[in-house]
Coordinates of N, CA and C in Angstrom, one line a residue:
M1 N 166.3 31.0 115.3 CA 166.5 32.0 116.3 C 166.7 31.3 117.6
T2 N 167.5 32.0 118.5 CA 167.6 31.4 119.8 C 166.4 31.7 120.7
G3 N 166.3 30.9 121.7 CA 165.1 30.9 122.6 C 165.1 32.1 123.5
G4 N 164.1 32.2 124.4 CA 164.1 33.2 125.4 C 162.7 33.9 125.4
P5 N 162.4 34.7 126.4 CA 161.2 35.4 126.5 C 160.9 36.3 125.4
G6 N 162.0 37.0 124.9 CA 161.8 37.9 123.8 C 161.3 37.3 122.5
V7 N 161.8 36.1 122.3 CA 161.4 35.3 121.1 C 160.0 34.9 121.2
A8 N 159.6 34.4 122.4 CA 158.3 34.0 122.7 C 157.3 35.1 122.4
I9 N 157.6 36.3 122.9 CA 156.8 37.5 122.6 C 156.7 37.8 121.1
L10 N 157.8 37.6 120.4 CA 157.7 37.8 119.0 C 156.8 36.7 118.3
W11 N 156.8 35.5 118.8 CA 155.9 34.5 118.3 C 154.5 34.9 118.5
V12 N 154.2 35.3 119.7 CA 152.8 35.8 120.0 C 152.4 36.9 119.1
A13 N 153.3 37.9 118.9 CA 153.0 39.1 118.1 C 152.8 38.6 116.7
G14 N 153.6 37.7 116.2 CA 153.4 37.2 114.8 C 152.1 36.5 114.6
A15 N 151.6 35.7 115.6 CA 150.3 35.1 115.6 C 149.2 36.1 115.6
A16 N 149.4 37.2 116.4 CA 148.4 38.3 116.4 C 148.3 39.0 115.1
V17 N 149.4 39.3 114.5 CA 149.4 39.9 113.2 C 148.8 39.0 112.1
A18 N 149.1 37.7 112.2 CA 148.5 36.8 111.3 C 146.9 36.8 111.4
F19 N 146.5 36.8 112.7 CA 145.0 36.8 112.9 C 144.4 38.0 112.3
V20 N 145.0 39.2 112.5 CA 144.5 40.4 111.9 C 144.5 40.4 110.4
I21 N 145.6 39.9 109.8 CA 145.6 39.7 108.3 C 144.5 38.8 107.9
G22 N 144.3 37.7 108.6 CA 143.3 36.7 108.2 C 141.9 37.3 108.3
S23 N 141.7 38.2 109.2 CA 140.4 38.8 109.5 C 139.9 39.7 108.4
V24 N 140.8 40.2 107.6 CA 140.5 41.1 106.4 C 139.8 40.2 105.4
N25 N 138.6 40.5 105.0 CA 137.8 39.6 104.1 C 137.6 40.2 102.8
P26 N 138.4 39.8 101.8 CA 138.3 40.3 100.4 C 136.9 40.2 99.8
A27 N 136.2 39.1 100.1 CA 134.9 38.8 99.5 C 133.9 39.9 99.9
T28 N 133.9 40.3 101.2 CA 133.0 41.3 101.6 C 133.4 42.7 101.1
I29 N 134.7 42.9 101.0 CA 135.2 44.2 100.5 C 134.7 44.4 99.0
F30 N 135.0 43.4 98.2 CA 134.6 43.5 96.8 C 133.1 43.6 96.6
A31 N 132.4 42.8 97.5 CA 130.9 42.8 97.4 C 130.4 44.2 97.7
R32 N 130.9 44.9 98.7 CA 130.5 46.2 99.0 C 130.8 47.2 97.9
L33 N 132.0 47.1 97.3 CA 132.3 47.9 96.2 C 131.4 47.8 95.0
L34 N 130.9 46.5 94.8 CA 130.0 46.2 93.7 C 128.5 46.3 94.2
H35 N 128.3 46.9 95.4 CA 126.9 47.1 95.9 C 126.1 45.8 96.0
K36 N 126.8 44.8 96.5 CA 126.2 43.5 96.8 C 126.3 43.1 98.2
D37 N 125.4 42.2 98.7 CA 125.5 41.8 100.1 C 125.6 40.3 100.1
L38 N 126.8 39.8 100.4 CA 127.0 38.3 100.4 C 126.2 37.6 101.5
S39 N 126.0 38.3 102.6 CA 125.3 37.7 103.7 C 123.9 37.4 103.4
A40 N 123.3 38.1 102.4 CA 121.9 37.9 102.1 C 121.7 37.3 100.7
T41 N 122.8 36.8 100.1 CA 122.7 36.3 98.8 C 123.5 35.0 98.7
G42 N 123.0 34.1 97.9 CA 123.7 32.8 97.7 C 123.6 32.0 99.0
S43 N 124.8 31.5 99.4 CA 124.9 30.7 100.6 C 125.0 31.6 101.9
G44 N 125.2 32.9 101.7 CA 125.4 33.8 102.8 C 126.8 33.8 103.3
N45 N 127.7 33.0 102.8 CA 129.0 32.9 103.3 C 129.9 33.9 102.7
P46 N 130.7 34.6 103.5 CA 131.7 35.6 102.9 C 133.0 35.0 102.5
G47 N 132.9 34.0 101.5 CA 134.1 33.4 101.0 C 134.2 33.3 99.5
A48 N 135.2 32.7 99.0 CA 135.4 32.7 97.6 C 134.3 32.0 96.8
T49 N 133.8 30.9 97.3 CA 132.8 30.2 96.5 C 131.5 31.0 96.4
N50 N 131.1 31.6 97.4 CA 129.9 32.5 97.3 C 130.1 33.7 96.6
A51 N 131.4 34.3 96.7 CA 131.7 35.4 95.9 C 131.6 35.1 94.4
G52 N 132.1 33.9 94.0 CA 132.0 33.5 92.6 C 130.5 33.4 92.2
R53 N 129.7 32.9 93.1 CA 128.2 32.8 92.7 C 127.6 34.2 92.5
V54 N 127.9 35.0 93.5 CA 127.2 36.3 93.5 C 127.8 37.4 92.6
L55 N 129.1 37.5 92.7 CA 129.8 38.5 92.0 C 130.3 38.1 90.6
G56 N 130.4 36.8 90.4 CA 130.9 36.3 89.1 C 132.2 35.5 89.3
V57 N 132.5 34.6 88.4 CA 133.6 33.6 88.6 C 134.9 34.4 88.7
R58 N 135.1 35.4 87.9 CA 136.4 36.2 88.0 C 136.6 36.7 89.3
W59 N 135.6 37.3 90.0 CA 135.8 37.8 91.3 C 136.0 36.7 92.3
G60 N 135.3 35.6 92.1 CA 135.6 34.4 93.0 C 137.0 34.0 93.0
V61 N 137.6 34.0 91.8 CA 139.0 33.6 91.6 C 139.9 34.6 92.4
V62 N 139.6 35.8 92.2 CA 140.5 36.9 92.8 C 140.4 36.7 94.4
V63 N 139.2 36.5 94.9 CA 139.0 36.3 96.3 C 139.7 35.1 96.8
A64 N 139.7 34.0 96.0 CA 140.3 32.8 96.4 C 141.9 33.0 96.5
V65 N 142.4 33.7 95.5 CA 143.9 33.9 95.5 C 144.3 34.8 96.8
L66 N 143.5 35.8 97.0 CA 143.8 36.7 98.2 C 143.6 35.9 99.5
D67 N 142.6 35.1 99.6 CA 142.4 34.3 100.8 C 143.6 33.3 101.0
I68 N 144.1 32.7 99.9 CA 145.3 31.8 100.0 C 146.5 32.6 100.5
L69 N 146.7 33.8 99.9 CA 147.8 34.6 100.3 C 147.8 35.0 101.8
K70 N 146.5 35.2 102.3 CA 146.4 35.6 103.7 C 147.0 34.5 104.6
G71 N 146.9 33.2 104.2 CA 147.5 32.1 104.9 C 148.9 31.9 104.6
F72 N 149.3 32.1 103.3 CA 150.6 31.7 102.9 C 151.7 32.7 103.4
L73 N 151.4 34.0 103.2 CA 152.5 35.0 103.5 C 152.9 35.0 105.0
P74 N 152.0 35.1 105.9 CA 152.4 35.1 107.3 C 153.1 33.8 107.8
T75 N 152.6 32.7 107.2 CA 153.1 31.4 107.6 C 154.5 31.2 107.0
Y76 N 154.7 31.6 105.8 CA 156.0 31.5 105.2 C 157.0 32.4 105.8
L77 N 156.6 33.6 106.1 CA 157.6 34.5 106.8 C 157.9 34.0 108.2
A78 N 156.9 33.5 108.9 CA 157.2 32.9 110.2 C 158.2 31.8 110.2
L79 N 158.0 30.9 109.1 CA 158.9 29.8 108.9 C 160.4 30.3 108.7
R80 N 160.5 31.3 107.9 CA 161.9 31.8 107.6 C 162.5 32.5 108.8
V81 N 161.7 33.2 109.6 CA 162.2 34.0 110.7 C 162.4 33.2 112.0
F82 N 161.3 32.4 112.3 CA 161.3 31.7 113.6 C 161.5 30.2 113.5
G83 N 161.0 29.6 112.5 CA 161.1 28.1 112.4 C 159.8 27.5 112.2
E84 N 159.8 26.2 112.1 CA 158.6 25.4 111.7 C 157.5 25.5 112.7
V85 N 157.7 25.2 114.0 CA 156.6 25.2 114.9 C 155.9 26.6 115.1
P86 N 156.7 27.7 115.2 CA 156.0 29.0 115.2 C 155.2 29.2 114.0
A87 N 155.7 28.7 112.8 CA 155.0 28.9 111.6 C 153.6 28.2 111.6
Y88 N 153.6 27.0 112.3 CA 152.4 26.3 112.4 C 151.4 27.1 113.2
V89 N 151.8 27.7 114.3 CA 151.0 28.6 115.1 C 150.4 29.8 114.4
V90 N 151.3 30.4 113.6 CA 150.9 31.6 112.8 C 149.9 31.2 111.8
G91 N 150.1 30.0 111.1 CA 149.1 29.6 110.1 C 147.8 29.4 110.7
V92 N 147.7 28.7 111.8 CA 146.4 28.5 112.5 C 145.8 29.8 112.9
A93 N 146.6 30.8 113.3 CA 146.0 32.1 113.7 C 145.4 32.8 112.5
A94 N 146.1 32.7 111.4 CA 145.5 33.3 110.1 C 144.2 32.7 109.8
V95 N 144.1 31.4 109.9 CA 142.8 30.7 109.5 C 141.7 31.1 110.5
L96 N 142.1 31.2 111.8 CA 141.1 31.6 112.8 C 140.6 33.0 112.6
G97 N 141.6 33.9 112.2 CA 141.2 35.3 111.8 C 140.2 35.3 110.7
H98 N 140.4 34.4 109.7 CA 139.5 34.4 108.6 C 138.1 33.9 109.0
V99 N 138.0 32.9 109.8 CA 136.7 32.3 110.1 C 136.0 33.0 111.2
F100 N 136.7 33.7 112.1 CA 136.1 34.5 113.2 C 136.5 35.9 113.1
S101 N 136.3 36.5 112.0 CA 136.8 37.9 111.7 C 136.1 38.9 112.7
P102 N 136.9 39.6 113.5 CA 136.3 40.7 114.3 C 135.7 41.8 113.4
L103 N 136.2 41.9 112.2 CA 135.7 43.0 111.3 C 134.3 42.6 110.8
L104 N 134.0 41.4 110.9 CA 132.6 40.9 110.5 C 131.8 40.4 111.7
R105 N 132.2 41.0 112.9 CA 131.5 40.6 114.2 C 131.5 39.1 114.5
G106 N 132.7 38.6 114.2 CA 132.9 37.1 114.6 C 132.5 36.2 113.5
R107 N 132.0 36.7 112.4 CA 131.7 35.8 111.2 C 132.9 35.7 110.3
G108 N 132.8 34.9 109.3 CA 133.9 34.8 108.3 C 133.6 33.6 107.4
G109 N 134.6 33.4 106.6 CA 134.5 32.3 105.6 C 134.7 30.9 106.3
K110 N 134.8 29.9 105.4 CA 135.0 28.6 105.9 C 136.4 28.1 106.1
G111 N 137.4 28.9 105.6 CA 138.8 28.7 105.9 C 139.5 27.8 105.0
V112 N 138.9 27.3 103.9 CA 139.5 26.3 103.1 C 140.7 27.0 102.4
A113 N 140.5 28.1 101.7 CA 141.6 28.7 100.9 C 142.7 29.2 101.8
T114 N 142.4 29.8 103.0 CA 143.4 30.3 103.9 C 144.2 29.2 104.5
A115 N 143.5 28.1 104.8 CA 144.2 26.9 105.4 C 145.2 26.3 104.3
F116 N 144.7 26.3 103.1 CA 145.5 25.8 102.0 C 146.8 26.7 101.8
G117 N 146.6 28.0 102.0 CA 147.8 28.9 101.9 C 148.7 28.7 103.0
A118 N 148.2 28.4 104.2 CA 149.1 28.2 105.4 C 149.9 26.9 105.2
V119 N 149.2 25.9 104.6 CA 149.9 24.6 104.3 C 151.0 24.8 103.3
L120 N 150.7 25.6 102.2 CA 151.7 25.9 101.2 C 152.9 26.6 101.8
G121 N 152.7 27.4 102.8 CA 153.8 28.2 103.4 C 154.8 27.4 104.2
V122 N 154.4 26.2 104.7 CA 155.3 25.3 105.4 C 155.5 24.0 104.8
R123 N 154.5 23.4 104.3 CA 154.6 22.0 103.7 C 153.9 22.1 102.2
P124 N 154.7 22.6 101.3 CA 154.1 22.8 99.9 C 153.6 21.5 99.3
W125 N 154.3 20.4 99.6 CA 153.9 19.1 99.0 C 152.6 18.6 99.6
F126 N 152.3 18.9 100.9 CA 151.0 18.7 101.5 C 150.0 19.5 100.7
G127 N 150.3 20.7 100.4 CA 149.3 21.6 99.7 C 149.0 21.0 98.3
L128 N 150.1 20.5 97.7 CA 149.8 19.9 96.3 C 148.9 18.7 96.4
A129 N 149.1 17.9 97.4 CA 148.3 16.7 97.6 C 146.8 17.1 97.9
M130 N 146.7 18.2 98.7 CA 145.3 18.7 99.0 C 144.6 19.2 97.7
L131 N 145.4 19.9 96.9 CA 144.9 20.4 95.7 C 144.4 19.3 94.7
V132 N 145.2 18.2 94.6 CA 144.9 17.1 93.7 C 143.6 16.5 94.2
V133 N 143.5 16.2 95.6 CA 142.3 15.6 96.1 C 141.1 16.5 95.9
F134 N 141.3 17.7 96.2 CA 140.2 18.7 96.0 C 139.6 18.7 94.5
G135 N 140.6 18.7 93.6 CA 140.2 18.7 92.2 C 139.5 17.4 91.8
L136 N 140.0 16.3 92.2 CA 139.4 15.0 91.9 C 137.9 14.9 92.4
V137 N 137.8 15.2 93.7 CA 136.5 15.1 94.3 C 135.5 16.1 93.7
L138 N 136.0 17.3 93.5 CA 135.1 18.3 92.9 C 134.6 17.9 91.5
A139 N 135.6 17.3 90.7 CA 135.2 16.8 89.4 C 134.2 15.7 89.4
A140 N 134.3 14.9 90.5 CA 133.4 13.7 90.6 C 132.0 14.1 91.2
S141 N 132.0 15.1 92.1 CA 130.8 15.4 92.9 C 130.2 16.7 92.5
R142 N 130.9 17.6 91.9 CA 130.5 19.0 91.6 C 130.0 19.7 92.9
W143 N 130.6 19.3 94.0 CA 130.2 19.9 95.3 C 131.5 20.4 96.0
F144 N 131.5 21.7 96.2 CA 132.7 22.3 96.8 C 132.9 21.9 98.2
A145 N 131.8 21.7 99.0 CA 131.9 21.3 100.4 C 132.6 19.9 100.5
A146 N 132.1 19.0 99.6 CA 132.7 17.6 99.6 C 134.2 17.7 99.3
A147 N 134.5 18.5 98.3 CA 135.9 18.6 97.9 C 136.8 19.2 99.0
S148 N 136.2 20.2 99.7 CA 136.9 20.8 100.8 C 137.2 19.8 101.9
L149 N 136.2 19.1 102.3 CA 136.3 18.1 103.4 C 137.3 17.0 103.0
A150 N 137.2 16.5 101.7 CA 138.1 15.5 101.3 C 139.6 16.0 101.3
S151 N 139.8 17.2 101.0 CA 141.2 17.7 101.0 C 141.7 17.9 102.4
T152 N 140.8 18.2 103.3 CA 141.3 18.3 104.7 C 141.5 16.9 105.3
A153 N 140.7 16.0 104.9 CA 141.0 14.6 105.3 C 142.3 14.1 104.8
A154 N 142.7 14.5 103.6 CA 144.0 14.2 103.1 C 145.1 14.8 103.9
L155 N 144.8 16.1 104.3 CA 145.8 16.8 105.1 C 146.1 16.0 106.4
I156 N 145.0 15.6 107.1 CA 145.2 14.8 108.3 C 146.0 13.6 108.1
A157 N 145.6 12.9 107.0 CA 146.4 11.6 106.7 C 147.9 11.9 106.5
L158 N 148.2 13.0 105.8 CA 149.6 13.3 105.7 C 150.2 13.7 107.0
G159 N 149.5 14.4 107.8 CA 150.0 14.7 109.2 C 150.3 13.5 110.0
V160 N 149.4 12.5 110.0 CA 149.7 11.3 110.7 C 150.9 10.6 110.2
L161 N 151.0 10.5 108.9 CA 152.2 9.9 108.2 C 153.5 10.7 108.7
A162 N 153.4 12.0 108.8 CA 154.6 12.7 109.2 C 154.9 12.4 110.7
G163 N 153.9 12.3 111.5 CA 154.1 12.0 112.9 C 154.8 10.6 113.1
T164 N 154.4 9.7 112.2 CA 155.0 8.3 112.4 C 156.3 8.1 111.6
G165 N 156.7 9.2 110.9 CA 158.0 9.1 110.2 C 157.9 8.6 108.8
V166 N 156.7 8.3 108.3 CA 156.6 7.8 106.9 C 157.0 8.9 105.9
V167 N 156.6 10.1 106.2 CA 157.0 11.3 105.4 C 157.6 12.3 106.3
D168 N 158.3 13.3 105.8 CA 159.0 14.3 106.5 C 158.1 15.0 107.5
G169 N 158.4 15.2 108.7 CA 157.6 15.9 109.7 C 157.7 15.3 111.1
T170 N 157.0 15.9 112.0 CA 157.0 15.4 113.4 C 155.6 15.3 113.9
W171 N 155.4 15.0 115.2 CA 154.1 14.9 115.8 C 153.5 16.4 115.9
A172 N 154.4 17.4 115.9 CA 153.9 18.7 115.8 C 153.2 19.0 114.5
T173 N 153.7 18.4 113.5 CA 153.0 18.5 112.1 C 151.7 17.8 112.2
T174 N 151.6 16.7 112.9 CA 150.3 16.0 113.0 C 149.3 16.9 113.7
A175 N 149.7 17.5 114.9 CA 148.8 18.3 115.6 C 148.3 19.5 114.8
W176 N 149.2 20.1 114.0 CA 148.9 21.2 113.2 C 147.9 20.9 112.1
T177 N 148.1 19.8 111.4 CA 147.2 19.4 110.4 C 145.8 19.1 111.0
V178 N 145.7 18.4 112.1 CA 144.5 18.2 112.8 C 143.8 19.5 113.2
A179 N 144.5 20.4 113.7 CA 143.9 21.7 114.0 C 143.3 22.4 112.8
L180 N 144.1 22.5 111.7 CA 143.6 23.2 110.5 C 142.4 22.5 110.0
A181 N 142.5 21.1 109.9 CA 141.3 20.4 109.4 C 140.1 20.5 110.3
G182 N 140.3 20.5 111.6 CA 139.2 20.6 112.5 C 138.5 21.9 112.3
I183 N 139.2 23.0 112.1 CA 138.6 24.3 111.9 C 137.7 24.3 110.7
V184 N 138.3 23.8 109.6 CA 137.6 23.7 108.3 C 136.3 22.8 108.4
A185 N 136.5 21.7 109.1 CA 135.4 20.7 109.2 C 134.3 21.3 110.0
A186 N 134.6 22.0 111.1 CA 133.6 22.7 112.0 C 132.8 23.7 111.2
R187 N 133.5 24.4 110.3 CA 132.8 25.4 109.5 C 131.9 24.8 108.4
H188 N 132.1 23.5 108.2 CA 131.2 22.8 107.2 C 130.1 22.0 107.8
Q189 N 129.9 22.2 109.1 CA 128.9 21.3 109.7 C 127.5 21.5 109.1
G190 N 127.2 22.7 108.7 CA 125.9 22.9 108.0 C 125.8 22.2 106.7
N191 N 126.8 22.1 105.9 CA 126.8 21.4 104.7 C 126.6 19.9 104.9
V192 N 127.3 19.4 105.9 CA 127.2 18.0 106.3 C 125.8 17.6 106.7
R193 N 125.2 18.5 107.5 CA 123.8 18.2 108.0 C 122.8 18.3 106.8
A194 N 123.1 19.2 105.9 CA 122.2 19.3 104.7 C 122.3 18.0 103.9
W195 N 123.5 17.5 103.7 CA 123.7 16.3 102.9 C 123.1 15.1 103.6
V196 N 123.2 15.0 104.9 CA 122.5 13.9 105.6 C 121.0 14.0 105.5
R197 N 120.4 15.2 105.6 CA 119.0 15.3 105.4 C 118.5 14.9 104.0
A198 N 119.3 15.3 103.0 CA 119.0 15.0 101.6 C 119.1 13.5 101.4
R199 N 120.0 12.8 102.0 CA 120.1 11.4 101.9 C 119.0 10.7 102.5
R200 N 118.5 11.2 103.7 CA 117.4 10.6 104.4 C 116.1 10.7 103.6
R201 N 116.0 11.8 102.9 CA 114.7 12.0 102.1 C 114.6 11.2 100.8
R202 N 115.8 10.6 100.4 CA 115.8 9.8 99.2 C 115.0 8.5 99.5
P203 N 114.2 8.0 98.5 CA 113.5 6.7 98.7 C 114.5 5.5 98.8

């Protein structure tokens, strides 16, 4: 699309819509329908992993798919309508909506699935690499937090390679991958601190 103030307004509107879509939390919705309280059960996190623990694996998979779609659909549509850089902004907005949902009074999930969906919407090969790393680390550690952080580290590495021209992309791609990974990493601070404490207690 051509530039101009009107297009800039549409970009902002697209990001706002993505934020609202991201803020809708399937895990909490299904938990309420099943008369469960995710905030008081399991890890307390309103995301796919805790939904799987509390509601059952099948529900956890459904929540994960919906969380991925929350990131994928707005980002992919923005890519098709506006182009790559606006799609990056829209993807980040969807993830921010998920982790800081106004519908949950600023709470939300950890953003892994929604970030993965946003990556698939613009850079599907990056998403495939994230999925492979996630699967390998999860199989080795049996720890979702470690797998999530490893996949975001892989995303940053790919972003840096894109910025330096090794793989397709630009420095805007680098900034986008760092932003997404930073959000996810920030949401996993508690897991990292728990891991450090556990390591320190070991003889």
